[in-house]
XYZ file of C-alpha atoms in Angstrom:
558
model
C -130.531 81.376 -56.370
C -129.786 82.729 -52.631
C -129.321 85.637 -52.275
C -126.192 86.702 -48.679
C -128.003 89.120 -46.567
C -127.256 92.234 -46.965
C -126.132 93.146 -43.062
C -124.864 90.502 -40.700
C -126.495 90.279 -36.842
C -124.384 92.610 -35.305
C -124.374 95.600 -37.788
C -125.316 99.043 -37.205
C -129.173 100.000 -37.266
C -130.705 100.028 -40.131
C -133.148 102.358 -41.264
C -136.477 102.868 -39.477
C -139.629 102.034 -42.318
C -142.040 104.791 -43.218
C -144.684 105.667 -41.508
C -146.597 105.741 -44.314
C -145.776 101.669 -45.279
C -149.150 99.736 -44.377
C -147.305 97.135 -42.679
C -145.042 99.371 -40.388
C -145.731 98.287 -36.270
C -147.212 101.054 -34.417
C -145.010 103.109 -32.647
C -145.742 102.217 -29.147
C -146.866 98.764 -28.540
C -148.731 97.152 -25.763
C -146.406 95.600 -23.992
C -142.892 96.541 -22.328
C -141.065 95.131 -24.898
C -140.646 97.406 -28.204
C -139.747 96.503 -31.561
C -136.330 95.291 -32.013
C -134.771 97.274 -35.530
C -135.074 95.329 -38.548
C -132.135 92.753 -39.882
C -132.585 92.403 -43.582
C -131.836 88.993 -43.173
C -133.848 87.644 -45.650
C -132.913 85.410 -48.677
C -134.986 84.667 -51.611
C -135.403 81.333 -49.976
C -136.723 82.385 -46.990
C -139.205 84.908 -48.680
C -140.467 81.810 -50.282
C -141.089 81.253 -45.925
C -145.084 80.319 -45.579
C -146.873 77.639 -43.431
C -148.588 78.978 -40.705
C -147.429 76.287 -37.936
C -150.060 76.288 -34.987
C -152.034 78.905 -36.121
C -149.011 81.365 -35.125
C -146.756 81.220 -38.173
C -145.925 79.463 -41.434
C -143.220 77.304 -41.204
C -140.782 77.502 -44.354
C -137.106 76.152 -45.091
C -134.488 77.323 -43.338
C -131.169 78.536 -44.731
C -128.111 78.256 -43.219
C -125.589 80.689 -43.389
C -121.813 80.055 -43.273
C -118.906 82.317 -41.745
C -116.000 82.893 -43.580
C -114.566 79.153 -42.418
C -117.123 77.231 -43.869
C -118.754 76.499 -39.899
C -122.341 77.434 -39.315
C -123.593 81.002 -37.807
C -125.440 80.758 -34.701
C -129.238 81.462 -35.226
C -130.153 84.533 -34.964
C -133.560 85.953 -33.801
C -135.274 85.531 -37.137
C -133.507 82.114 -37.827
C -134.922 81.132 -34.121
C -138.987 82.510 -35.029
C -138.499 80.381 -38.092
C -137.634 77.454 -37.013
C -139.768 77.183 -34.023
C -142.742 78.259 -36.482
C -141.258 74.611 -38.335
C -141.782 72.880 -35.139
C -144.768 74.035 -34.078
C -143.749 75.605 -31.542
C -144.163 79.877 -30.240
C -141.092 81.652 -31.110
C -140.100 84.341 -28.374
C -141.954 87.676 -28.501
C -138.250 89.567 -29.100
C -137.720 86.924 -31.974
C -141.451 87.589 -33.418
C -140.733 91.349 -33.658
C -137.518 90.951 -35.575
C -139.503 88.525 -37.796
C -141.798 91.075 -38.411
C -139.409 93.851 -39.158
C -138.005 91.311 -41.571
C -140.645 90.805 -43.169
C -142.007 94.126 -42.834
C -138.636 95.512 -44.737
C -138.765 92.707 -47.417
C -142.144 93.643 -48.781
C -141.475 97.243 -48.998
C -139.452 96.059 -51.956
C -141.408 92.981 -52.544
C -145.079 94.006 -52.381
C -146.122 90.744 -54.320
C -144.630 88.234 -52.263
C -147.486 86.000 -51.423
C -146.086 84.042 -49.092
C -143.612 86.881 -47.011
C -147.170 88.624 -46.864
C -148.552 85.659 -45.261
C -145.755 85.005 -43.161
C -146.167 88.732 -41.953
C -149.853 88.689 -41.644
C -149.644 85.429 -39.347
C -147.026 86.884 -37.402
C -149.142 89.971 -36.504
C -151.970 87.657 -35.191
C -149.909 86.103 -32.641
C -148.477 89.507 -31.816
C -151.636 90.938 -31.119
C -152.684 87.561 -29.413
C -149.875 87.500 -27.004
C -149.527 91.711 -26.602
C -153.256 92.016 -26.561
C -152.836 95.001 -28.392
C -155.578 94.389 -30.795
C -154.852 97.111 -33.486
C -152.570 94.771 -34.777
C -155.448 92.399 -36.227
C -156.103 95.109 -38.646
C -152.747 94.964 -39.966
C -152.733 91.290 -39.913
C -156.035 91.002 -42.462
C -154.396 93.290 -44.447
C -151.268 91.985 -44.863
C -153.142 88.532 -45.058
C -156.036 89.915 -48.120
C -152.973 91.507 -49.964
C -150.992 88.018 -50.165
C -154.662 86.223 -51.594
C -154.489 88.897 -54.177
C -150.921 88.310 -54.783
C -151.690 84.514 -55.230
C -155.176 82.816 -54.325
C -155.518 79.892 -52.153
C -156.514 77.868 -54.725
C -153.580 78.393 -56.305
C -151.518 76.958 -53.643
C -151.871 79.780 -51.049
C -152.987 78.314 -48.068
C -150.480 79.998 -45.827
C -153.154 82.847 -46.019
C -156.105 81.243 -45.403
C -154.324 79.588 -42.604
C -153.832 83.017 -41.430
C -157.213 83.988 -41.715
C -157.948 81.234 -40.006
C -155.858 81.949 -36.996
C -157.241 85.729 -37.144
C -160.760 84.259 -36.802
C -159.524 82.445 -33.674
C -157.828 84.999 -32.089
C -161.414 87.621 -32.768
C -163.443 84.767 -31.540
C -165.077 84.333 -34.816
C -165.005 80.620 -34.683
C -167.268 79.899 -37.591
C -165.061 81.954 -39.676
C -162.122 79.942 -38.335
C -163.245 76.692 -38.950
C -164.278 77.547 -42.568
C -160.850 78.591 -43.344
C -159.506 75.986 -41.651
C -161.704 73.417 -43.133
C -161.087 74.697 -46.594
C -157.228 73.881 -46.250
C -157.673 70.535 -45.011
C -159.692 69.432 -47.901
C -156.753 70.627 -49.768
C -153.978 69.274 -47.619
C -155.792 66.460 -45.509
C -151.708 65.449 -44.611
C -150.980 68.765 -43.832
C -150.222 69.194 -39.039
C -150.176 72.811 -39.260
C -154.310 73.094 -40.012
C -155.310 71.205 -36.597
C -154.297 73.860 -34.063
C -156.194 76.267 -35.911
C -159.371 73.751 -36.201
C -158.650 72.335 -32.921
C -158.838 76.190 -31.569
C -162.421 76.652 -33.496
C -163.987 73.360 -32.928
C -163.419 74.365 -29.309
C -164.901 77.134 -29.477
C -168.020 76.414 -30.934
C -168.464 73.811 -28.071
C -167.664 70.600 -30.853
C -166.213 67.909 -28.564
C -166.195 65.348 -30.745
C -164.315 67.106 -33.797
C -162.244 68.684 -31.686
C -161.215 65.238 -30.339
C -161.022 64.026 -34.142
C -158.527 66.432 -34.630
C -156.500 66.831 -32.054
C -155.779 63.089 -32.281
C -154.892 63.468 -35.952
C -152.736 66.167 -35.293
C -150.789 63.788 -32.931
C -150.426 61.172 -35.145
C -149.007 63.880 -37.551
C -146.966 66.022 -35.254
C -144.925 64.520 -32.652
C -143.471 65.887 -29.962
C -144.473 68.929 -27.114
C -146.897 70.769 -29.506
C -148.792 67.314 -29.634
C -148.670 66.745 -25.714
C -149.760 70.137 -25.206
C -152.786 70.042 -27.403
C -153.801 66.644 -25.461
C -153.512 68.155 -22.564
C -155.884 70.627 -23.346
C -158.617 68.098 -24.288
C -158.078 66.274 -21.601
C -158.595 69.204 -19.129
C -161.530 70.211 -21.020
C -163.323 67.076 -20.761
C -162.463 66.753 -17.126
C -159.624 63.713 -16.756
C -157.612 66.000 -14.463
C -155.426 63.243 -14.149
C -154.380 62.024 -17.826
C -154.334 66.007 -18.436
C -152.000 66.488 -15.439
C -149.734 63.170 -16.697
C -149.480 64.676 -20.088
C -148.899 68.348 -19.315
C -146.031 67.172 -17.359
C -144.377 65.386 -19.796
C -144.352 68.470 -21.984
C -142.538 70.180 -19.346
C -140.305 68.054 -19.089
C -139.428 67.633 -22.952
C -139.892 71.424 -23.698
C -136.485 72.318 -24.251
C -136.802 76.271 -26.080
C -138.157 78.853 -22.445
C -141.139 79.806 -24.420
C -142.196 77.004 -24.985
C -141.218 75.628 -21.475
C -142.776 78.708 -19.937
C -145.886 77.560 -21.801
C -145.860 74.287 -20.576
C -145.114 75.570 -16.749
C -147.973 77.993 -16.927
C -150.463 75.014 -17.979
C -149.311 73.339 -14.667
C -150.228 76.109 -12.700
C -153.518 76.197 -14.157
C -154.266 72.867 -13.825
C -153.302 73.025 -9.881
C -155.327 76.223 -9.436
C -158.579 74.352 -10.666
C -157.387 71.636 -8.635
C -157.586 73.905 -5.126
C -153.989 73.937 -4.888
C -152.638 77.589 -5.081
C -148.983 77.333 -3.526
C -148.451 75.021 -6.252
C -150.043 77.020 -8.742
C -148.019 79.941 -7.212
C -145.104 77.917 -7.814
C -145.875 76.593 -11.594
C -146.093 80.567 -12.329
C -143.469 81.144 -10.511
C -141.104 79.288 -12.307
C -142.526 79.891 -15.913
C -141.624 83.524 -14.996
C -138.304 82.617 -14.394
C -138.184 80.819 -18.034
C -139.674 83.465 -20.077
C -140.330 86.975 -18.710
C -142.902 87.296 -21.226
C -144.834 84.849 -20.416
C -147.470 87.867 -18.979
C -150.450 85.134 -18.857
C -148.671 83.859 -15.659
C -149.192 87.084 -13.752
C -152.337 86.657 -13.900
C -152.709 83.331 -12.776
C -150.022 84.473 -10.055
C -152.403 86.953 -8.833
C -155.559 84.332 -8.634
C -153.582 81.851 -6.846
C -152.110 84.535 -4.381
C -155.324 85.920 -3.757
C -157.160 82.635 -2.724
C -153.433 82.498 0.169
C -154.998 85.757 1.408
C -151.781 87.242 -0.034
C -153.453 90.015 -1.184
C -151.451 93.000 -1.542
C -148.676 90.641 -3.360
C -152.252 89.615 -5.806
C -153.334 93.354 -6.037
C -149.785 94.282 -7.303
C -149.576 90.876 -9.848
C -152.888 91.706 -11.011
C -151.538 95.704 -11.888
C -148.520 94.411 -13.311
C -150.567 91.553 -15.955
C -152.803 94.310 -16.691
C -150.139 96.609 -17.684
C -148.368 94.385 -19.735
C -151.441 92.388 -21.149
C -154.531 94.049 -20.965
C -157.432 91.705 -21.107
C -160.763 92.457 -20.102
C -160.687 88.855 -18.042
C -158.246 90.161 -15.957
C -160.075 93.521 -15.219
C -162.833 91.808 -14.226
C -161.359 89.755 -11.768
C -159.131 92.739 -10.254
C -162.252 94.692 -9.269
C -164.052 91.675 -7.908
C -160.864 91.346 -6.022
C -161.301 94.957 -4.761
C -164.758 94.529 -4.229
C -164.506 91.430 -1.921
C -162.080 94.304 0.352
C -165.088 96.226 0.701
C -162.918 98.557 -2.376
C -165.830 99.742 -3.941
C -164.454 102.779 -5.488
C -160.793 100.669 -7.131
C -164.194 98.093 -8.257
C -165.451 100.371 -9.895
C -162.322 102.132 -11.619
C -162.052 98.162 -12.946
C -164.708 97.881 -14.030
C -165.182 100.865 -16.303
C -162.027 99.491 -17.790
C -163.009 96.682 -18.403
C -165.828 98.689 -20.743
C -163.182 100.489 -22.459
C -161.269 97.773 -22.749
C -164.442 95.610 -24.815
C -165.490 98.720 -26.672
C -161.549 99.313 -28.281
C -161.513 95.774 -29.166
C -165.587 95.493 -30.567
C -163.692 97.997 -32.797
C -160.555 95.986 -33.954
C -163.192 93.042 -34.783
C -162.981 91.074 -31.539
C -165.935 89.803 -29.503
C -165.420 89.957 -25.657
C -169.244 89.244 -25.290
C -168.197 86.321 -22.975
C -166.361 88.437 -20.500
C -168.975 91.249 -20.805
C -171.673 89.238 -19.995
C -170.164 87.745 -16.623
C -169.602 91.246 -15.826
C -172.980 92.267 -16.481
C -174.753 89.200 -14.913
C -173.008 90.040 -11.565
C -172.422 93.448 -11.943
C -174.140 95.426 -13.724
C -177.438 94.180 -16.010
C -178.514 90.309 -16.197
C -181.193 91.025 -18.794
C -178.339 92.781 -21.372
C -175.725 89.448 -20.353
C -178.685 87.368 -21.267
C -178.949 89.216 -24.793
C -175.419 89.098 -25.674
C -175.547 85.098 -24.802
C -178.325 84.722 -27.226
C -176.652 86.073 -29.788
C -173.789 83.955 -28.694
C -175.369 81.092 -28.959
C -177.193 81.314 -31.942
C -174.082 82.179 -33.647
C -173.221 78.500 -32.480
C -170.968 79.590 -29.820
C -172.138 76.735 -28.148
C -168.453 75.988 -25.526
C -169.106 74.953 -21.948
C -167.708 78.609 -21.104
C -171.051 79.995 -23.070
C -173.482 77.456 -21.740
C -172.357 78.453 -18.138
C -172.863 82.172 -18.440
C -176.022 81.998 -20.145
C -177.464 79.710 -17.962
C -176.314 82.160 -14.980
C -177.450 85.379 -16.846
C -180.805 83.656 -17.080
C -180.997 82.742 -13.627
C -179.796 86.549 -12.288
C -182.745 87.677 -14.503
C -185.401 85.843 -12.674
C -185.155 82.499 -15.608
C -184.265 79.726 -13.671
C -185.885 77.271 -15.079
C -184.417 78.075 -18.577
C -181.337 78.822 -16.587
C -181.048 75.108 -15.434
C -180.462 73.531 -18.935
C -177.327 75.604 -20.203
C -176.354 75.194 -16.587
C -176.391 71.746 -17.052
C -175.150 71.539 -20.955
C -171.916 72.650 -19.346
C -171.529 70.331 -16.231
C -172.594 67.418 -18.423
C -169.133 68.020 -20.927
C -166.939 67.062 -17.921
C -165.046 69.961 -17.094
C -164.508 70.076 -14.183
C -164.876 73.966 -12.784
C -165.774 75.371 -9.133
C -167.890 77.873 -10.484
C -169.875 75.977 -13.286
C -170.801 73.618 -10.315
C -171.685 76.379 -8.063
C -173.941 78.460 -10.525
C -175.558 74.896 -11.255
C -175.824 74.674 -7.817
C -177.569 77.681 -6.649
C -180.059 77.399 -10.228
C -181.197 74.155 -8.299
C -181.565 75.589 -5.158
C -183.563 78.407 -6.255
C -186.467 75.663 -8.084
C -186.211 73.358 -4.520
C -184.442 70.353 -6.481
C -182.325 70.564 -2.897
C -180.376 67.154 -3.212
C -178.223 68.163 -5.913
C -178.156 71.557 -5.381
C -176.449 70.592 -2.088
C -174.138 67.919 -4.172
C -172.697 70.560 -6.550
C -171.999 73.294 -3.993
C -170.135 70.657 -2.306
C -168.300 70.032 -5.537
C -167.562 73.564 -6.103
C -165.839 73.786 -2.327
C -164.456 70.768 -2.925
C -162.936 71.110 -6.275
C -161.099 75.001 -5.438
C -161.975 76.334 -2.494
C -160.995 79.662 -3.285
C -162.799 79.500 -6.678
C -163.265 83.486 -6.626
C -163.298 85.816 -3.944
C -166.355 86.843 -4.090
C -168.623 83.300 -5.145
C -166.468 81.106 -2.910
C -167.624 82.681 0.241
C -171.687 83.100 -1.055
C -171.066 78.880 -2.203
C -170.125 78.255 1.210
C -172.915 80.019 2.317
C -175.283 78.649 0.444
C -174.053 75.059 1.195
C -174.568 76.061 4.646
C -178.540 77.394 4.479
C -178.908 73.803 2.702
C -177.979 72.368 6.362
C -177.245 68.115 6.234
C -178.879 66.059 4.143
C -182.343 64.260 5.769
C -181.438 61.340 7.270
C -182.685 58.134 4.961
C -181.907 57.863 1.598
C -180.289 54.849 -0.485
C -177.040 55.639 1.720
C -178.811 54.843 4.902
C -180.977 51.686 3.489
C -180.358 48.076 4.934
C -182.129 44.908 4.471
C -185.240 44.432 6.612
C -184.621 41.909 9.310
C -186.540 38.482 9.243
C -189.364 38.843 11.115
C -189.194 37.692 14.876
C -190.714 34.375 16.187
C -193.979 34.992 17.693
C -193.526 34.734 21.459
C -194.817 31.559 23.197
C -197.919 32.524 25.015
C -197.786 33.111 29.326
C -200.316 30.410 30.871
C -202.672 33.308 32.216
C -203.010 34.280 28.272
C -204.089 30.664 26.549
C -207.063 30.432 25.323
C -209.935 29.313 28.103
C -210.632 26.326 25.874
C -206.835 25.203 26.437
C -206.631 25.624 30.213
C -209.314 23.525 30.577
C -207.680 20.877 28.311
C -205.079 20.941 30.849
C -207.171 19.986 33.760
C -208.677 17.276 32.167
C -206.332 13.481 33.196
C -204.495 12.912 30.036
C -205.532 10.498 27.469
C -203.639 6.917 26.416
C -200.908 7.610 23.564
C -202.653 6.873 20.838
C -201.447 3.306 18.302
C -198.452 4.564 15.748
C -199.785 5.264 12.297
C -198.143 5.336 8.629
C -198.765 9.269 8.675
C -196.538 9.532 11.996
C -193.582 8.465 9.967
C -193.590 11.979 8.035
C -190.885 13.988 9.192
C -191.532 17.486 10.743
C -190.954 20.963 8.519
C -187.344 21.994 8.875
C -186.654 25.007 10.324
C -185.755 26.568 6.719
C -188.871 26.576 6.089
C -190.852 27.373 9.573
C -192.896 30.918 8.865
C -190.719 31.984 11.678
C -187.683 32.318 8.856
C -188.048 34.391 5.872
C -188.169 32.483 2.229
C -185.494 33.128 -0.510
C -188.241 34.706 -1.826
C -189.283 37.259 0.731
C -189.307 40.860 -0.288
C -187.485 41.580 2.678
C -184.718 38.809 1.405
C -184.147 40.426 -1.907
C -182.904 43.816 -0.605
C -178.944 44.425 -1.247
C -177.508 46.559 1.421
């Protein structure tokens, strides 16, 4: 039986939840956008709301709700977060927060609603994700444990393990994720909305192959711009810039909601900033701005591509403003290395002391920003504690191209090349194709003398994004430089040896004594023609003067 909502869209404010409630938002959130008021707009039907679609929310049915006339309401903001959660698609960040104060509202009454407590647990991941406000993971395992006790998975509730899932994801706990995950699809081998959240782990545990597997299941499953996106992705990762640049496009072009379009705009600009072309990428961002001011990500990238067109006050302030709105310790760390390349020492520094803070609060809310700590400390601070935290990385099978890179740097910065050189290598041999895995390859090679291809992947990293970083772009250059050009030589410079030359007829002052005298002597009668005169002479295919088929000299290619 439905159940009409109990206050239309456009009603008065309803009351604010207690404090106390366990699944109340914090009163001041990350970002500049607070919590819309909550609608009440639920149904029984919709409480019943629980697939987590894309490892963001559970998609559920949908109820429509008539005026007075019999014609359709418009959507309103929870309508909208549901539905895009049934398309796999991200729901707008105002349209998330009324979902949650929905939800929030319903379980106050409802406390064993397994699947609203799902729905609401979900929900707070890809809050926190996309606020970076990482108290909110807290709240989301919470939410998440109370709808297993409610109803276990094996009991049909794998909306919450879904959601654990996607919590493991989003606190870089990709073993977690991928047992969660995992555990679902044996369940529901059928079911599209598992592969983000296994595409998202095998990922980051460096698994190519299953993450291939699954992405390519989840596109026979799921149609449409979630399924280009996800391609995309793999494609990038494995380095086919152009099938990932083909396929990004299209879901640009088919993305018809802003944040999802804004999505698919912001992938563009990545893809041209890795491809060394920044006004483009300036103009990608640009426009997925323009789509969705909340798409914060894209001041970020702004700010990289702005930096590397020497725009730099208009990349300090995008840098402030992507900070303030989404504070991620990746973006710290490349403000102050920004600062520092001014010769900003002090505003470095500031940066980089929040970028501590920033790891420490979240260490604390159960995510693991080793990866960004470690750059930071192989460059920056201490290469023998970036090495450490790798290790642990990497036994923990955190085994991406991202890990293989840093760890292979940290070693080097710590005086272990030689061990440096084969997670160096690990992460140019998946394919990606990145500036500065190329250039910390590079400079690992020319460190141990191995100077041909340390001089062949500095030129890739100049070649591939010039303005790679503003500080390792320049010391690339540099160090392509000190290599000076190649010796000359080389299979490039080899050519078949000529056939040897005929041996020059000898002056008359040179014959042989025996032979001049010969000369002087009145010559002899011709003698009678013989059977053996008949022979015909050697051709000149085969004088010694040419060289045989079988010459070594004849069996060189150019």
């Amino acid at each position: 039986m439905d159940v009409m909502p109990q206050q239309g869209p456009d009603s008065g404010r309803s009351p604010e939840p207690s404090p106390q409630d366990p699944y109340v938002l914090p009163a001041e959130g990350a970002t500049a956008l607070p919590p819309p008021p909550p609608t009440l707009r639920t149904t029984l039907r919709r409480a019943a709301f629980g697939a987590v679609a894309a490892g963001v929310l559970l998609a559920g049915a949908l109820v429509a709700v008539d005026d007075e006339d019999g014609r359709p309401k418009e959507p309103g903001p929870v309508e909208r977060a549901e539905a895009a959660a049934t398309a796999g698609s991200p729901a707008s960040l105002s349209d998330l927060t009324a979902l949650i104060g929905d939800r929030q509202k319903w379980v106050e009454s409802h406390p064993k609603d397994a699947p609203s407590l799902a729905t609401l647990g979900t929900a707070y991941v890809e809050w926190a994700r996309r606020s970076a406000d990482t108290a909110y993971y807290a709240r989301a395992e919470q939410a998440l444990k109370h709808s297993l006790e409610a109803q276990s998975g094996e009991r049909g509730n794998g909306a919450a393990w879904l959601g654990l899932a996607a919590l493991a994801n989003a606190r870089h706990d990709f073993l977690a994720a991928k047992r969660w995950g995992e555990t679902v699809k044996k369940q529901q081998p059928k079911a599209w909305n598992v592969y983000p959240v296994l595409i998202d782990a095998y990922t980051g545990l460096g698994d190519q192959k299953a993450a291939t597997a699954a992405t390519e299941t989840f596109g026979e499953l799921r149609k449409g711009v979630p399924a280009l996106a996800r391609t995309a992705d793999l494609y990038r990762g494995n380095g086919w810039r152009e099938d990932a640049l083909a396929t990004a496009r299209e879901a640009a072009d088919r993305a018809t909601q802003p944040t999802e379009k804004a999505e698919a705009l912001h992938r563009l600009g990545e893809l041209a900033w890795e491809r060394g072309e920044p006004e483009e990428a300036v103009a990608q961002f640009d426009a997925a701005l323009r789509t969705d001011a909340a798409q914060y990500a894209s001041l970020a990238g702004r700010a990289r591509a702005l930096a590397a067109l020497d725009r730099t006050d208009e990349a300090l302030a995008a840098y402030q403003s992507a900070l303030e709105k989404l504070p991620r310790p990746q973006y710290a760390l490349e403000l102050g290395e920004l600062y520092e390349s001014l010769g900003l020492d002090g505003d470095a520094r500031t940066q980089y002391a929040k970028l501590r803070e920033m790891v420490a609060a979240a260490k604390k809310d159960g995510v693991d920003e080793s990866l960004v700590l470690a750059r930071f400390e192989a460059d920056h601070g201490d290469p023998a504690a970036a090495v450490e935290l790798l290790r642990a990385q990497w036994r923990g099978q955190h085994r991406s191209a991202a890990v293989a890179d840093a760890l292979g740097w940290a070693l080097h910065r710590s005086g272990k090349s030689e061990e440096g050189l084969e997670y160096a290598q690990l992460a140019a041999d998946t394919g990606v194709r990145n500036a500065s895995y190329a250039y910390h390859l590079g400079v690992i090679q020319r460190e141990l003398a191995d100077y041909g291809p340390a001089r062949r992947n500095l030129e890739q990293a100049v070649r591939t994004n010039p303005a790679f970083s503003p500080l390792a772009a320049p010391l690339a250059r540099e160090a392509l430089d000190a290599l000076g050009e190649p010796p000359p030589g080389g299979p490039g410079d080899m050519q078949p040896s000529p056939p040897p030359a005929p041996a020059p007829e000898p002056k008359p002052s040179e014959k042989p004594k025996q032979e001049r005298d010969q000369e002087k002597k009145p010559e002899a009668p011709a003698p009678a023609p013989s059977r053996t005169a008949a022979v015909k002479s050697p051709s000149p295919s085969a004088s010694p003067s040419a060289p045989s088929s079988a010459s070594p000299s004849a069996s060189k290619s150019p």
